[in-house]
Every structure is written in C-alpha cells, then in structure tokens.
Amino acid sequence: MTTPDTPTTGTFGTAPVVSVKPVVLPAPERGTDLRVRVSAPATGEDLPVVLLAHGFGSSLDGYAPLADHWAAHGFVVVQPTHLDSRTVALPEDDPRRPRLWRYRVADLKRVLDDLDTLVAAVPGLAGRVDSGRIAAAGHSFGGQTAGILLGLRVADPETGEAEDLSDPRVRAGVLLATAGNGGDDLTPFAAENLPWLRGPDFSRMSAPALVVAGDRDELPLTVRGADWTADPYVLSPGAKSLLTVFGAQHFLGGVSGYDAAETTDENPALVALVQRVTTAYLRHALGLGSAGWTAVREELDGDPHAVGRLESKE
C-alpha cells in the first residue's frame, strides 16, 4: 500500500512524504517473514537512510512523529516489525522469546542486506538513495538494538558470551530512552524476565551517537531512577551527545505515535524538541551539514526557559 502524506505545517517540514507498507522480506530462519515500512521524501537526491527500531510490542506503524518528520526532512526511514511486536503475537512459550534481542539485530542487518529491494518498493525512490550514509535509531528496547550495531555488546543469556555484532555500514545512531547498566542496577523483575539487560557493555560502543533521556523516566526496570537511561552516553567512549528532556517520561512527550495510548506524558513541545534535535544531529553525524546542529546547541545553551539540555563529549 502506498500512502502519500502532504505536510502543511512545520511539524513535518515542506517535502511530501511517500510511505509504503508492508514490504515483506523472506526470513525462513526467523520463522516469520520480516514486514517493513519505508518512508521517504517525494523529492530530493542522495537521500541518507535511518533504520528505526521500535520499542517492545510496537510495530512498523509506530513512531510516526519521528518517522514522518525525518522523512519530510530528507531521510529514508526504514521500520521493521520485530518479533516482540503485538502484531506478531508470539505465544508466551515460543522458543524464540529468549533470543528476541538477537532476532532484532538480525532484522536490522537483513534490512541493510536487502536495502535495494526495499528502495525498489517505493515508487520513484530508486537511484535517489545514498547507501553510504546510514544511521540506526531506536526507542527503549529499540535503542539497545540500534546500539548493538554501533558497538554495544550484550551478554547472550544462553551462552554468556558478549559477541561483537556491530555493523560498519552504520555510521551513527540515535538512542532514545534506552536501557542503561545491568547487574545490581536492575530490579529483580528485569533481571529475571529481561535477560538481555543483565550484562550490557557500553565500553565498545565507540560510533557517534545522540542519546536522548527524559529526566522523569522512572522505569520499573532499574533501582536507580531516571539517570539510568543516560548510561549509554556516560559509559560509552567516542563522540557522543546527550539530550536531557525536562519533564519527559519514557515516551518523551509522545514520540511513539500521534494517538498512542501508552504515552503518559503527552506534550507536543517535548516531541518538537526531540524532532528538531535528532534531525539536526543526524544531518551533522552523517556529514550533511552542521549548521542546524550548531544552532540547536546554541539555542539550548542560551535559553534559560528551554525544555531540554544538550551536552557533548569527544
């Protein structure tokens, strides 16, 4: 199905967006074919790519406030539906459940491997994509998935090994409300039921990334509080930036969808901040121009009434 969205306000930008779903990629070893949504501006050349990994339970239909905005501002946004999606409805005793985190990484790598097929599914997009400029983004569980492509290592719950699953095709990342350190920082519930959170190693996540954290993101997964989601910035080396969104809970004002029932802190101003800063960062990190990134850094640094704080390290 092809759905054209013609934006009329600055929320989306000025470029009409074309979105195609589902593009189905055969995945026999996964047990369920991979369903993908591809969104892109109707015009423009040499378009960079953003892989967007959804949070636990969501799908290719989630995160429209981000996907629409990025696509309208010149990015091809690719959204796979992971096996933990409610639309897949895996039974509780499905043997794939302990390795959901690993299937997610394989999904993103399959998207990279089959990028030409996905591009060809969007009318008029072929020949307009710059496959040398790719970023990975994700919210919550999706943030861990994207982080693994950047060098984050996760101790496999079954083997105990922390394998390097990074991908050199991914040049930068945006990690939104992403899990932090494991071990004693986890609640007993998280340690028992989400084994992929037990032993993350951020010390190898050296690729450039923007981490986005809400200062009221009090998750039942950690004993520490909201600062836990800043760990991907604090504990990783290399060029990193941290956007702290004031007053934001886990969905950062509503990035998961326009009418998402799970949003507990609905605030269009917070969503607009996340849209603006992530777009500027992606352009900066992928070498498309840093004027917007410089502007948002100066804006947040100089505005005492700003709804967020931006800091960076090299």
PDB file of N, CA and C in Angstrom, residues 83 95-104 141 156-159 163 196:
ATOM      1  N   LEU A  83       9.987  -9.331  16.211  1.00  0.00           N
ATOM      2  CA  LEU A  83       9.181 -10.465  16.672  1.00  0.00           C
ATOM      3  C   LEU A  83       8.431 -10.196  17.962  1.00  0.00           C
ATOM      4  N   PRO A  95       9.772 -20.681  21.655  1.00  0.00           N
ATOM      5  CA  PRO A  95      11.202 -20.862  21.934  1.00  0.00           C
ATOM      6  C   PRO A  95      12.082 -19.705  21.442  1.00  0.00           C
ATOM      7  N   ARG A  96      11.526 -18.808  20.619  1.00  0.00           N
ATOM      8  CA  ARG A  96      12.312 -17.671  20.154  1.00  0.00           C
ATOM      9  C   ARG A  96      12.394 -16.553  21.179  1.00  0.00           C
ATOM     10  N   ARG A  97      11.555 -16.571  22.175  1.00  0.00           N
ATOM     11  CA  ARG A  97      11.484 -15.450  23.117  1.00  0.00           C
ATOM     12  C   ARG A  97      12.800 -15.133  23.823  1.00  0.00           C
ATOM     13  N   PRO A  98      13.576 -16.113  24.304  1.00  0.00           N
ATOM     14  CA  PRO A  98      14.824 -15.756  24.983  1.00  0.00           C
ATOM     15  C   PRO A  98      15.830 -15.029  24.081  1.00  0.00           C
ATOM     16  N   ARG A  99      15.662 -15.143  22.756  1.00  0.00           N
ATOM     17  CA  ARG A  99      16.602 -14.527  21.835  1.00  0.00           C
ATOM     18  C   ARG A  99      15.962 -13.392  21.038  1.00  0.00           C
ATOM     19  N   LEU A 100      14.922 -12.795  21.595  1.00  0.00           N
ATOM     20  CA  LEU A 100      14.275 -11.687  20.902  1.00  0.00           C
ATOM     21  C   LEU A 100      15.260 -10.575  20.583  1.00  0.00           C
ATOM     22  N   TRP A 101      16.172 -10.295  21.527  1.00  0.00           N
ATOM     23  CA  TRP A 101      17.144  -9.224  21.320  1.00  0.00           C
ATOM     24  C   TRP A 101      18.031  -9.517  20.107  1.00  0.00           C
ATOM     25  N   ARG A 102      18.392 -10.790  19.937  1.00  0.00           N
ATOM     26  CA  ARG A 102      19.285 -11.183  18.844  1.00  0.00           C
ATOM     27  C   ARG A 102      18.537 -11.171  17.499  1.00  0.00           C
ATOM     28  N   TYR A 103      17.293 -11.610  17.506  1.00  0.00           N
ATOM     29  CA  TYR A 103      16.488 -11.543  16.273  1.00  0.00           C
ATOM     30  C   TYR A 103      16.331 -10.101  15.811  1.00  0.00           C
ATOM     31  N   ARG A 104      16.214  -9.179  16.766  1.00  0.00           N
ATOM     32  CA  ARG A 104      16.084  -7.765  16.405  1.00  0.00           C
ATOM     33  C   ARG A 104      17.320  -7.274  15.636  1.00  0.00           C
ATOM     34  N   PHE A 141      13.669  -0.636  23.998  1.00  0.00           N
ATOM     35  CA  PHE A 141      14.293  -1.869  23.532  1.00  0.00           C
ATOM     36  C   PHE A 141      14.951  -1.635  22.166  1.00  0.00           C
ATOM     37  N   ASP A 156      25.031 -12.779  25.903  1.00  0.00           N
ATOM     38  CA  ASP A 156      23.982 -13.698  25.480  1.00  0.00           C
ATOM     39  C   ASP A 156      23.481 -14.483  26.696  1.00  0.00           C
ATOM     40  N   PRO A 157      22.178 -14.432  26.980  1.00  0.00           N
ATOM     41  CA  PRO A 157      21.653 -15.122  28.164  1.00  0.00           C
ATOM     42  C   PRO A 157      21.893 -16.628  28.136  1.00  0.00           C
ATOM     43  N   GLU A 158      22.063 -17.203  26.943  1.00  0.00           N
ATOM     44  CA  GLU A 158      22.220 -18.652  26.842  1.00  0.00           C
ATOM     45  C   GLU A 158      23.675 -19.097  26.902  1.00  0.00           C
ATOM     46  N   THR A 159      24.587 -18.285  26.348  1.00  0.00           N
ATOM     47  CA  THR A 159      25.998 -18.686  26.294  1.00  0.00           C
ATOM     48  C   THR A 159      26.900 -17.878  27.219  1.00  0.00           C
ATOM     49  N   GLU A 163      29.245 -11.069  22.118  1.00  0.00           N
ATOM     50  CA  GLU A 163      29.793 -11.044  20.764  1.00  0.00           C
ATOM     51  C   GLU A 163      29.713  -9.639  20.166  1.00  0.00           C
ATOM     52  N   TRP A 196      18.419 -10.011  28.495  1.00  0.00           N
ATOM     53  CA  TRP A 196      19.329  -9.238  27.628  1.00  0.00           C
ATOM     54  C   TRP A 196      19.743  -7.916  28.260  1.00  0.00           C
TER      55      TRP A 196
END
